[in-house]
Short mmCIF file of C-alpha atoms and ligand atoms in Angstrom, two decimals:
data_model
loop_
_atom_site.label_atom_id
_atom_site.label_comp_id
_atom_site.label_asym_id
_atom_site.label_seq_id
_atom_site.Cartn_x
_atom_site.Cartn_y
_atom_site.Cartn_z
CA MET A 1 10.71 -3.59 3.73
CA SER A 2 7.24 -4.87 3.88
CA ASP A 3 4.91 -2.13 5.51
CA THR A 4 4.51 -4.37 8.63
CA GLN A 5 6.44 -7.34 10.24
CA LYS A 6 5.18 -10.09 12.51
CA PRO A 7 5.88 -9.06 15.81
CA ASN A 8 6.97 -11.61 18.39
CA SER A 9 4.72 -12.47 20.27
CA ASP A 10 5.81 -15.00 22.95
CA ASN A 11 8.03 -13.03 24.75
CA SER A 12 6.50 -11.28 27.51
CA ALA A 13 8.88 -12.64 30.93
CA ASP A 14 11.87 -11.46 29.34
CA LYS A 15 10.71 -7.95 28.55
CA PRO A 16 9.71 -5.71 31.58
CA LYS A 17 7.31 -3.25 30.80
CA LEU A 18 8.84 0.31 30.33
CA TRP A 19 5.41 1.58 32.91
CA GLY A 20 5.54 -1.77 34.88
CA GLY A 21 6.92 0.52 38.35
CA ARG A 22 3.62 0.73 40.13
CA PHE A 23 2.05 -2.82 38.96
CA GLU A 24 2.66 -6.36 41.33
CA GLY A 25 0.75 -8.62 38.48
CA SER A 26 1.98 -9.17 35.16
CA THR A 27 -0.48 -8.40 31.69
CA ASP A 28 -2.21 -11.28 30.99
CA ARG A 29 -1.18 -12.43 28.00
CA PHE A 30 -4.64 -12.10 26.20
CA VAL A 31 -4.66 -8.39 26.91
CA GLU A 32 -1.27 -7.77 26.34
CA ALA A 33 -2.17 -8.81 22.75
CA PHE A 34 -4.93 -7.06 22.83
CA THR A 35 -3.76 -4.06 23.90
CA ALA A 36 -0.94 -3.67 21.93
CA SER A 37 -0.53 -1.67 18.55
CA VAL A 38 2.75 -2.70 17.43
CA GLN A 39 1.26 -4.46 14.90
CA PHE A 40 -0.06 -1.72 12.79
CA ASP A 41 1.60 1.17 14.03
CA GLN A 42 5.13 0.19 13.17
CA ARG A 43 4.27 1.96 9.84
CA LEU A 44 5.11 5.16 11.57
CA TYR A 45 8.68 3.98 12.65
CA ARG A 46 10.53 7.07 10.65
CA GLN A 47 8.15 10.10 11.81
CA ASP A 48 8.60 8.79 15.49
CA ILE A 49 12.36 8.62 15.14
CA ALA A 50 12.21 11.92 13.67
CA GLY A 51 10.14 12.87 16.37
CA SER A 52 12.75 11.63 19.00
CA ARG A 53 15.50 13.25 16.89
CA ALA A 54 13.80 16.61 17.31
CA HIS A 55 12.89 16.27 20.77
CA ALA A 56 16.46 15.12 21.93
CA SER A 57 18.04 18.09 20.11
CA MET A 58 15.31 20.70 21.86
CA LEU A 59 15.94 19.36 24.91
CA LEU A 60 19.86 19.81 24.80
CA GLN A 61 19.86 23.08 23.46
CA VAL A 62 17.45 24.33 26.47
CA GLY A 63 19.93 22.47 28.93
CA VAL A 64 18.05 19.45 30.04
CA LEU A 65 19.97 16.93 28.19
CA SER A 66 24.03 16.71 28.07
CA LYS A 67 25.79 17.00 24.39
CA ASP A 68 26.96 13.32 25.35
CA ASP A 69 23.71 12.05 25.76
CA VAL A 70 21.83 13.55 22.79
CA ASP A 71 24.46 12.18 20.29
CA ALA A 72 24.42 8.76 22.19
CA ILE A 73 20.79 9.38 20.99
CA HIS A 74 21.14 10.16 17.55
CA GLN A 75 23.73 7.39 16.78
CA GLY A 76 21.60 4.83 18.47
CA LEU A 77 18.11 6.31 16.71
CA ASP A 78 20.20 5.90 12.99
CA GLN A 79 21.32 2.34 14.23
CA ILE A 80 17.38 1.45 15.11
CA GLN A 81 15.96 3.11 11.85
CA ALA A 82 18.65 1.01 9.62
CA SER A 83 17.53 -2.22 11.54
CA ILE A 84 14.18 -1.58 11.25
CA GLU A 85 14.71 -0.95 7.52
CA ALA A 86 17.00 -4.18 6.93
CA GLY A 87 13.84 -6.21 8.21
CA GLU A 88 16.47 -6.96 10.96
CA PHE A 89 14.20 -4.99 13.99
CA ASN A 90 12.62 -7.55 16.52
CA TRP A 91 9.17 -6.31 17.54
CA SER A 92 7.77 -7.28 20.29
CA VAL A 93 3.93 -7.28 21.56
CA ALA A 94 5.25 -7.50 24.83
CA ARG A 95 6.65 -3.74 24.49
CA GLU A 96 3.18 -2.64 23.13
CA ASP A 97 3.76 -0.08 20.19
CA VAL A 98 5.91 1.15 18.02
CA HIS A 99 7.20 4.07 20.73
CA MET A 100 8.20 1.82 23.73
CA ASN A 101 9.56 -0.38 20.68
CA ILE A 102 11.68 1.98 19.83
CA GLU A 103 12.40 3.21 23.22
CA ALA A 104 13.34 0.14 24.69
CA ALA A 105 15.51 -0.73 21.80
CA LEU A 106 17.49 2.55 22.50
CA THR A 107 17.86 2.04 25.62
CA GLU A 108 19.55 -1.78 24.72
CA LEU A 109 21.42 -0.20 22.43
CA ILE A 110 23.29 3.19 24.37
CA GLY A 111 22.02 2.08 27.86
CA ASP A 112 21.29 5.35 30.58
CA ALA A 113 21.08 7.97 27.67
CA GLY A 114 18.04 6.30 26.11
CA LYS A 115 15.81 6.23 29.23
CA ARG A 116 16.43 10.06 29.26
CA LEU A 117 15.05 11.02 25.89
CA HIS A 118 11.21 10.62 27.34
CA THR A 119 12.12 13.49 29.53
CA GLY A 120 9.52 16.16 29.19
CA ARG A 121 7.03 14.30 26.48
CA SER A 122 4.75 11.62 26.66
CA ARG A 123 3.16 9.03 24.48
CA ASN A 124 0.04 10.84 23.98
CA ASP A 125 1.95 14.11 21.99
CA GLN A 126 4.46 11.56 20.73
CA VAL A 127 1.84 9.70 18.74
CA ALA A 128 -0.05 12.88 17.50
CA THR A 129 2.86 14.25 16.55
CA ASP A 130 3.61 11.24 14.34
CA ILE A 131 0.66 10.77 12.66
CA ARG A 132 0.46 14.45 11.51
CA LEU A 133 3.75 14.01 10.47
CA TYR A 134 2.90 10.61 8.68
CA LEU A 135 -0.38 12.09 6.80
CA ARG A 136 1.29 15.29 5.87
CA ASP A 137 3.53 12.66 3.81
CA ALA A 138 0.37 11.09 2.85
CA CYS A 139 -1.06 14.26 1.68
CA ASP A 140 2.10 15.07 -0.80
CA ASP A 141 1.85 11.78 -1.84
CA ALA A 142 -1.58 11.71 -3.06
CA SER A 143 -1.35 15.06 -4.57
CA ALA A 144 2.09 14.05 -6.44
CA GLU A 145 -0.69 11.31 -7.90
CA LEU A 146 -3.60 13.52 -8.65
CA ASN A 147 -1.10 15.91 -10.26
CA ARG A 148 -0.07 13.18 -12.56
CA LEU A 149 -4.11 12.29 -12.88
CA MET A 150 -5.08 15.56 -13.82
CA GLN A 151 -1.98 16.24 -16.36
CA GLY A 152 -3.14 12.87 -18.27
CA LEU A 153 -6.63 14.60 -18.05
CA LEU A 154 -5.67 17.45 -19.72
CA ASP A 155 -3.58 15.55 -22.42
CA LEU A 156 -6.41 13.22 -23.27
CA ALA A 157 -8.68 16.60 -23.19
CA SER A 158 -6.91 18.24 -25.71
CA ALA A 159 -6.76 15.55 -27.87
CA ASN A 160 -10.92 15.47 -27.80
CA THR A 161 -11.71 19.04 -27.87
CA ASP A 162 -14.11 18.67 -30.93
CA THR A 163 -14.90 14.59 -30.42
CA ILE A 164 -18.82 14.78 -29.92
CA MET A 165 -20.73 12.32 -27.60
CA PRO A 166 -24.01 12.10 -26.36
CA GLY A 167 -24.40 13.85 -23.04
CA PHE A 168 -26.83 12.48 -20.59
CA THR A 169 -29.10 13.37 -17.79
CA HIS A 170 -30.83 10.12 -16.26
CA LEU A 171 -28.43 8.34 -18.45
CA GLN A 172 -30.87 8.91 -21.46
CA THR A 173 -29.80 11.05 -24.22
CA ALA A 174 -29.97 14.78 -23.64
CA GLN A 175 -27.81 16.75 -25.56
CA PRO A 176 -24.51 16.54 -27.68
CA VAL A 177 -21.34 17.36 -25.65
CA THR A 178 -17.71 17.13 -26.46
CA PHE A 179 -15.94 14.52 -24.98
CA GLY A 180 -13.19 16.92 -24.14
CA HIS A 181 -15.62 18.89 -22.12
CA HIS A 182 -16.71 15.60 -20.47
CA LEU A 183 -12.81 14.91 -19.65
CA MET A 184 -12.68 18.59 -18.10
CA ALA A 185 -16.01 17.83 -15.70
CA TRP A 186 -13.67 14.95 -14.38
CA PHE A 187 -10.55 17.47 -13.64
CA GLU A 188 -12.44 19.82 -11.71
CA MET A 189 -13.93 17.43 -9.67
CA LEU A 190 -10.47 16.09 -9.17
CA TYR A 191 -9.16 18.98 -8.73
CA ARG A 192 -11.42 20.20 -5.79
CA ASP A 193 -10.11 16.88 -4.35
CA TYR A 194 -6.61 18.52 -4.91
CA GLU A 195 -7.85 21.72 -2.96
CA ARG A 196 -9.13 19.69 -0.04
CA LEU A 197 -5.98 17.85 0.55
CA GLN A 198 -3.95 21.14 0.50
CA ASP A 199 -6.66 22.45 3.00
CA THR A 200 -6.29 19.33 5.17
CA ARG A 201 -2.40 19.29 4.89
CA GLN A 202 -2.33 23.07 5.68
CA ARG A 203 -4.68 22.63 8.55
CA LEU A 204 -2.62 18.89 10.12
CA ASN A 205 0.80 20.78 9.95
CA ARG A 206 0.47 21.72 13.68
CA MET A 207 2.73 20.42 16.28
CA PRO A 208 1.27 18.37 19.30
CA LEU A 209 4.85 17.90 21.18
CA GLY A 210 5.62 19.55 24.11
CA ALA A 211 2.05 19.06 25.35
CA ALA A 212 3.09 16.32 27.11
CA ALA A 213 0.33 13.55 28.50
CA LEU A 214 -2.09 16.46 28.40
CA ALA A 215 -1.11 19.47 30.40
CA GLY A 216 2.34 20.40 29.17
CA THR A 217 5.62 19.73 31.05
CA PRO A 218 7.46 21.48 33.98
CA TYR A 219 10.71 21.23 31.81
CA PRO A 220 12.17 24.24 30.32
CA ILE A 221 11.13 22.95 26.58
CA ASP A 222 11.12 25.35 23.74
CA ARG A 223 8.43 24.14 21.06
CA ALA A 224 9.62 26.68 18.77
CA ILE A 225 12.92 24.58 18.29
CA THR A 226 11.32 21.29 17.81
CA MET A 227 8.49 22.85 15.79
CA GLU A 228 10.88 23.89 13.29
CA LEU A 229 13.16 20.65 13.43
CA LEU A 230 10.10 18.85 12.16
CA GLY A 231 8.80 21.40 9.62
CA PHE A 232 5.49 22.14 11.56
CA ASP A 233 3.98 25.35 10.39
CA GLN A 234 2.62 26.22 14.34
CA VAL A 235 2.56 24.48 17.67
CA CYS A 236 -0.92 23.40 18.81
CA GLU A 237 -2.25 25.94 21.03
CA ASN A 238 -3.65 24.04 23.70
CA SER A 239 -2.22 20.70 25.40
CA LEU A 240 -5.26 19.06 26.12
CA ASP A 241 -6.89 19.72 22.40
CA ALA A 242 -3.31 18.65 21.41
CA VAL A 243 -3.04 15.14 22.64
CA SER A 244 -6.80 14.27 22.47
CA ASP A 245 -8.42 15.50 18.97
CA ARG A 246 -8.21 13.36 15.97
CA ASP A 247 -10.34 16.04 13.30
CA PHE A 248 -6.94 16.08 11.31
CA ALA A 249 -7.55 12.45 10.43
CA ILE A 250 -11.14 12.79 9.98
CA GLU A 251 -10.31 15.52 7.30
CA PHE A 252 -7.80 13.42 5.58
CA CYS A 253 -10.90 10.21 5.55
CA SER A 254 -12.94 12.50 4.43
CA ALA A 255 -10.71 13.85 1.41
CA ALA A 256 -9.98 10.68 0.56
CA ALA A 257 -13.33 9.27 0.87
CA LEU A 258 -14.48 12.16 -1.66
CA CYS A 259 -11.69 12.09 -4.19
CA VAL A 260 -12.56 8.06 -4.01
CA MET A 261 -16.27 8.51 -4.69
CA HIS A 262 -14.98 10.94 -7.57
CA MET A 263 -12.82 8.21 -8.99
CA SER A 264 -15.63 5.57 -8.85
CA ARG A 265 -18.37 8.00 -10.54
CA MET A 266 -15.39 7.52 -13.06
CA SER A 267 -15.31 4.24 -12.90
CA GLU A 268 -18.79 3.78 -13.47
CA GLU A 269 -18.48 5.55 -16.89
CA LEU A 270 -15.55 3.76 -18.05
CA ILE A 271 -17.54 0.69 -17.06
CA LEU A 272 -20.62 1.30 -19.11
CA TRP A 273 -18.24 3.21 -22.08
CA THR A 274 -16.01 -0.22 -22.21
CA SER A 275 -19.61 -2.28 -22.52
CA ALA A 276 -20.35 -3.63 -26.35
CA GLN A 277 -23.51 -2.08 -26.16
CA PHE A 278 -21.87 1.49 -25.75
CA ASN A 279 -18.55 0.50 -26.73
CA PHE A 280 -17.45 4.55 -26.73
CA ILE A 281 -13.53 3.57 -25.36
CA GLU A 282 -11.35 0.99 -25.59
CA LEU A 283 -9.17 0.62 -22.34
CA PRO A 284 -5.56 -1.40 -22.77
CA ASP A 285 -5.33 -4.80 -22.15
CA ARG A 286 -3.09 -4.22 -19.48
CA PHE A 287 -6.07 -2.38 -17.39
CA CYS A 288 -8.42 -5.46 -17.93
CA THR A 289 -8.66 -9.07 -17.20
CA GLY A 290 -10.32 -12.19 -19.19
CA SER A 291 -12.65 -14.49 -17.57
CA SER A 292 -11.86 -18.19 -17.07
CA ILE A 293 -15.25 -19.62 -18.90
CA MET A 294 -16.24 -17.12 -21.24
CA PRO A 295 -13.43 -16.64 -23.91
CA GLN A 296 -15.03 -13.27 -25.52
CA LYS A 297 -14.78 -11.64 -22.11
CA LYS A 298 -12.68 -8.52 -21.39
CA ASN A 299 -13.43 -7.03 -17.83
CA PRO A 300 -12.80 -3.76 -16.94
CA ASP A 301 -11.29 -4.81 -13.45
CA VAL A 302 -9.39 -1.97 -12.71
CA PRO A 303 -12.38 0.31 -12.57
CA GLU A 304 -14.44 -2.04 -11.33
CA LEU A 305 -12.68 -2.26 -8.27
CA VAL A 306 -11.86 1.48 -7.42
CA ARG A 307 -15.73 1.58 -7.87
CA GLY A 308 -15.64 -1.11 -5.33
CA LYS A 309 -12.97 0.33 -2.62
CA THR A 310 -15.19 3.63 -2.22
CA GLY A 311 -16.81 1.07 0.43
CA ARG A 312 -14.07 0.97 2.49
CA CYS A 313 -12.84 4.40 2.26
CA ASN A 314 -16.64 5.60 3.28
CA GLY A 315 -16.39 3.03 6.34
CA ASN A 316 -13.11 4.50 7.37
CA LEU A 317 -14.38 7.92 7.71
CA LEU A 318 -17.29 6.87 9.66
CA ALA A 319 -15.24 4.34 12.10
CA LEU A 320 -13.35 7.20 13.04
CA LEU A 321 -16.31 10.03 13.30
CA THR A 322 -17.73 7.38 15.80
CA LEU A 323 -14.24 6.44 17.50
CA MET A 324 -14.50 10.36 18.49
CA LYS A 325 -17.58 11.56 19.33
CA GLY A 326 -17.62 9.85 22.92
CA GLN A 327 -14.36 10.92 24.07
CA PRO A 328 -13.90 13.22 26.94
CA LEU A 329 -11.00 15.29 26.79
CA ALA A 330 -7.92 14.56 26.61
CA TYR A 331 -6.09 11.27 25.49
CA ASN A 332 -8.42 8.06 25.88
CA LYS A 333 -7.28 4.94 24.56
CA ASP A 334 -10.09 4.93 22.07
CA ASN A 335 -7.41 6.70 20.25
CA GLN A 336 -5.28 3.67 19.43
CA GLU A 337 -8.23 2.72 17.21
CA ASP A 338 -7.65 5.54 14.76
CA LYS A 339 -4.54 3.88 12.91
CA GLU A 340 -5.96 0.80 11.18
CA PRO A 341 -8.96 2.66 9.49
CA LEU A 342 -6.69 5.51 8.68
CA PHE A 343 -3.81 3.54 7.11
CA ASP A 344 -6.13 2.20 5.11
CA SER A 345 -7.80 5.15 3.86
CA VAL A 346 -4.18 6.48 2.65
CA ASP A 347 -3.04 3.13 1.18
CA THR A 348 -6.47 3.00 -1.06
CA LEU A 349 -6.23 6.32 -2.09
CA LEU A 350 -3.08 5.92 -3.21
CA GLY A 351 -3.36 2.55 -4.84
CA CYS A 352 -6.48 4.20 -6.62
CA LEU A 353 -4.87 7.43 -7.97
CA ARG A 354 -1.86 5.28 -9.00
CA ALA A 355 -4.17 3.41 -11.00
CA PHE A 356 -6.35 6.16 -12.46
CA ALA A 357 -3.16 8.07 -13.28
CA ASP A 358 -1.56 5.47 -15.47
CA MET A 359 -4.32 4.22 -16.91
CA VAL A 360 -6.50 7.65 -17.62
CA PRO A 361 -3.78 8.54 -20.85
CA ALA A 362 -4.30 5.20 -22.44
CA ILE A 363 -8.23 5.79 -22.88
CA ILE A 364 -8.95 5.61 -26.31
CA PRO A 365 -12.26 6.40 -27.71
CA ASN A 366 -14.32 5.27 -30.48
CA LYS A 367 -14.81 8.40 -31.58
CA ASP A 368 -17.01 7.21 -35.15
CA THR A 369 -19.54 5.08 -31.79
CA MET A 370 -19.54 8.23 -29.84
CA HIS A 371 -20.76 10.54 -32.91
CA ARG A 372 -23.30 7.82 -33.82
CA ALA A 373 -24.97 7.74 -30.95
CA ALA A 374 -25.04 11.17 -30.22
CA LYS A 375 -27.01 10.88 -33.56
CA SER A 376 -29.50 9.13 -32.14
CA GLY A 377 -32.10 9.77 -29.41
CA PHE A 378 -33.34 13.21 -30.55
CA SER A 379 -29.73 14.82 -28.74
CA THR A 380 -30.62 18.48 -30.83
CA ALA A 381 -34.02 18.01 -30.01
CA THR A 382 -33.40 21.52 -28.00
CA ASP A 383 -31.37 22.92 -30.54
CA LEU A 384 -34.62 22.84 -32.38
CA ALA A 385 -36.46 24.28 -29.65
CA ASP A 386 -34.14 27.47 -29.14
CA TYR A 387 -34.20 27.70 -33.11
CA LEU A 388 -37.98 28.57 -32.40
CA VAL A 389 -37.38 30.67 -29.68
CA ARG A 390 -35.08 32.95 -31.77
CA LYS A 391 -38.27 32.83 -34.62
CA GLY A 392 -40.45 34.65 -31.89
CA LEU A 393 -42.01 31.39 -30.31
CA ALA A 394 -42.90 31.18 -26.42
CA PHE A 395 -40.32 28.79 -24.85
CA ARG A 396 -42.98 26.33 -23.85
CA ASP A 397 -44.91 26.66 -27.05
CA ALA A 398 -41.36 25.81 -28.97
CA HIS A 399 -41.14 22.97 -26.40
CA GLU A 400 -44.75 21.45 -27.73
CA VAL A 401 -43.85 22.03 -31.01
CA VAL A 402 -40.88 19.75 -30.69
CA GLY A 403 -42.14 17.73 -28.71
CA MET A 404 -44.79 16.41 -31.84
CA ALA A 405 -41.45 16.57 -34.08
CA VAL A 406 -39.61 13.95 -32.00
CA LYS A 407 -42.73 11.91 -31.80
CA HIS A 408 -43.03 11.92 -35.80
CA GLY A 409 -39.37 10.76 -35.48
CA ILE A 410 -39.51 7.89 -33.22
CA GLU A 411 -42.80 6.65 -35.36
CA ASN A 412 -40.91 6.73 -38.15
CA LYS A 413 -37.37 5.91 -37.04
CA LEU A 414 -35.94 9.39 -38.30
CA ASP A 415 -33.46 11.64 -36.56
CA LEU A 416 -34.69 15.56 -36.75
CA ALA A 417 -31.75 16.22 -39.19
CA ASP A 418 -32.99 13.83 -41.81
CA MET A 419 -36.64 14.74 -41.81
CA GLU A 420 -37.56 16.73 -45.27
CA LEU A 421 -37.94 20.65 -44.56
CA GLU A 422 -41.54 20.18 -45.54
CA THR A 423 -42.14 17.65 -42.82
CA LEU A 424 -40.31 19.88 -40.63
CA ARG A 425 -42.46 22.84 -41.56
CA SER A 426 -46.24 20.76 -40.88
CA PHE A 427 -45.27 20.89 -36.99
CA HIS A 428 -44.39 24.66 -37.46
CA LYS A 429 -44.31 27.62 -40.43
CA ALA A 430 -41.60 29.04 -38.65
CA ILE A 431 -39.05 26.16 -39.31
CA GLU A 432 -37.11 27.38 -42.65
CA GLN A 433 -34.26 26.02 -44.43
CA ASP A 434 -31.48 27.57 -42.19
CA VAL A 435 -33.23 24.79 -39.45
CA PHE A 436 -30.64 22.35 -40.65
CA GLY A 437 -27.11 24.70 -39.42
CA VAL A 438 -28.67 23.53 -35.72
CA LEU A 439 -29.80 20.25 -35.95
CA THR A 440 -26.12 19.12 -36.46
CA LEU A 441 -24.61 18.31 -33.68
CA GLU A 442 -21.39 20.44 -34.23
CA GLY A 443 -24.13 23.43 -34.93
CA SER A 444 -25.14 22.06 -31.24
CA VAL A 445 -21.76 22.38 -29.50
CA ASN A 446 -20.55 24.91 -31.03
CA SER A 447 -23.39 27.07 -30.43
CA ARG A 448 -22.76 26.69 -26.58
CA ASN A 449 -20.00 29.33 -26.79
CA HIS A 450 -19.74 30.99 -23.07
CA ILE A 451 -17.58 30.09 -20.21
CA GLY A 452 -17.91 26.60 -19.01
CA GLY A 453 -20.08 25.60 -21.68
CA THR A 454 -19.15 22.38 -24.65
CA ALA A 455 -17.82 24.50 -27.60
CA PRO A 456 -14.64 23.19 -28.79
CA SER A 457 -13.38 26.70 -28.73
CA GLN A 458 -14.25 27.21 -25.04
CA VAL A 459 -12.65 23.93 -24.38
CA LYS A 460 -9.79 24.93 -25.56
CA LEU A 461 -10.02 27.75 -22.99
CA ALA A 462 -10.67 25.54 -20.41
CA ILE A 463 -7.89 23.59 -20.78
CA GLU A 464 -5.64 26.53 -21.22
CA ARG A 465 -6.54 27.53 -17.90
CA ALA A 466 -6.81 24.18 -15.69
CA ARG A 467 -3.17 24.21 -17.30
CA THR A 468 -1.93 26.96 -15.04
CA ARG A 469 -4.06 25.99 -11.91
CA VAL A 470 -2.12 22.10 -11.93
CA LYS A 471 1.93 21.67 -11.27
CA HIS A 472 4.07 20.92 -13.43
N1 LIG B 501 -0.29 3.02 21.10
C1 LIG B 501 -0.88 4.38 21.51
C2 LIG B 501 -1.83 4.80 20.50
O1 LIG B 501 -1.93 4.45 19.64
C3 LIG B 501 0.02 5.22 21.89
C4 LIG B 501 -0.35 6.39 23.16
C5 LIG B 501 -0.62 5.83 24.48
N2 LIG B 501 -0.82 6.51 25.55
C6 LIG B 501 -1.05 6.20 26.51
N3 LIG B 501 -0.71 6.46 27.50
N4 LIG B 501 -1.33 4.71 26.78
O2 LIG B 501 -2.86 5.78 20.69
#
C-alpha cells in the first residue's frame, strides 16, 4: 500500500458529521476540504487502531463497556485495518481526519458498539497518543539505520587506520591525518545523533490518553492499563499539557535536522573528494549518475541530494517551533499543522540514512592520491616547529624559523622533507639529521599518539571502543 491514498471528496452530503448535533447549516464545501487532515494523517491508521483497541480493553476492565461491545470493537477494528492495508478503505474528506474515518467506518460495520468506543476520550488525547506512538517507531527505525551506517563506518575506518591524507583547516592543508581518523570523526558525529534519538524517544514515550479533551474524564478510567497495553513508560501527568504540547515532535525534528546536517557535511566532503581535482575516493557507479551532454561526467548525486535535503529538515523544525509559539493551553486546531512537517522530517531522515548506510561501506579510497596530497602543502611544518621546541627553542621562535623554511620551499618548489640538511640548517643550527624522522607523514601521524589523536595505533583503539558502543 502507498503511504497515502486519495480521499473521496465529493460525498459530504451522504456523510453526517460525527459532531453535527449542534449544527444547523452544513459545512461549506471548501471549508470542509480546508480543515480536513485525512489526506495526510491517514498515515497514522495503525497507531490510531492500536490506541482504540487499548482504550476499549481498558473500558471493559473498568466496567464501562460490555464484553460483547469490546469484542465487536476489536473485530471491527481488525477488519478495518485489513481493508486499509489492502487499499480498499474508502477515506473520506467529509469525515475530516483519520480518527473519524475509522470510527465512522467501525460504526457502519458493527453498529451501536462502535458509537460507544469514544466514551471517555477525545480526538485531542487520541491524536497526541497516535503521534507519539508513530514517532516511537520512527525513532526505532532511524536508530536501526544509523546503526547500520555506523557499523559501515567502523569497517571502513578499520581498513584505513594507516591510510594517510591531508587534514584541513579553512580547507587549506594543515597536518597529515589518517583516513581512519577522519572517518571516526564522522562516527562520533553520528553517534551523538543516535544518542539524541534515544533521548527523544525516552521523553516522548509518555501517554496522553486519559486527558480526554483537556480536563480528564468523569469515567472511572485506569490509565495504567492503557499505558501498559500500548507500551508507554509513563502517563503524561497533566491533562492540559498532554493534549496541547508538541515539544516531543519538535525534539524529533531537531534531532533529525542535526543528523541530516551531519550527513550534509559528510556529503560535502564526499563531493569534493570525488572531484577530478581531489580524486581522493571513488563512489561506485550505483550511487552516481551521468550527464546528458558531457560524456565524461559521473555526478555524486546521492551526496548532493542529501546535502540539499538539509533545507527541508531545517524548515520543518522552524515550522513546528513557530506553530507552537503563540498557542494558549490547551488543544488548538493549529496543531493539525504539526503532521506534514513532522512526516516529512521522518521520511527525509530515513531516506538519507538509508542511502548513506548503503553507500558509505562502498567508498573506495585512492590511497596514493591521498598520500601525495598530504605530502604537498607543507603538512609537516608544525612537526618541524615541534622538533625545534624539543631542541630548546620557544614555540614562537620555532614558528618563525619554519615560516622561513616554508617560504624557501614555495619559492623553490621543494617540500620540507625534500630539502638538504644543510639548507634546513641555514634556517636554524639546532636542526640535525634526525629531523627527517619527523618530516615524514608517517612520523607525523605516529607522533600524535594519545587518546583522540590521529596515530594509527590510537585509531585502532578508538574503533575498538566504538564497537562496544554500537549494537550488533
Ligand atoms: N485532526 C486533528 C489534529 O490533527 C485531530 C484533533 C482534532 N480535535 C478537535 N477537537 N478538532 O489535530
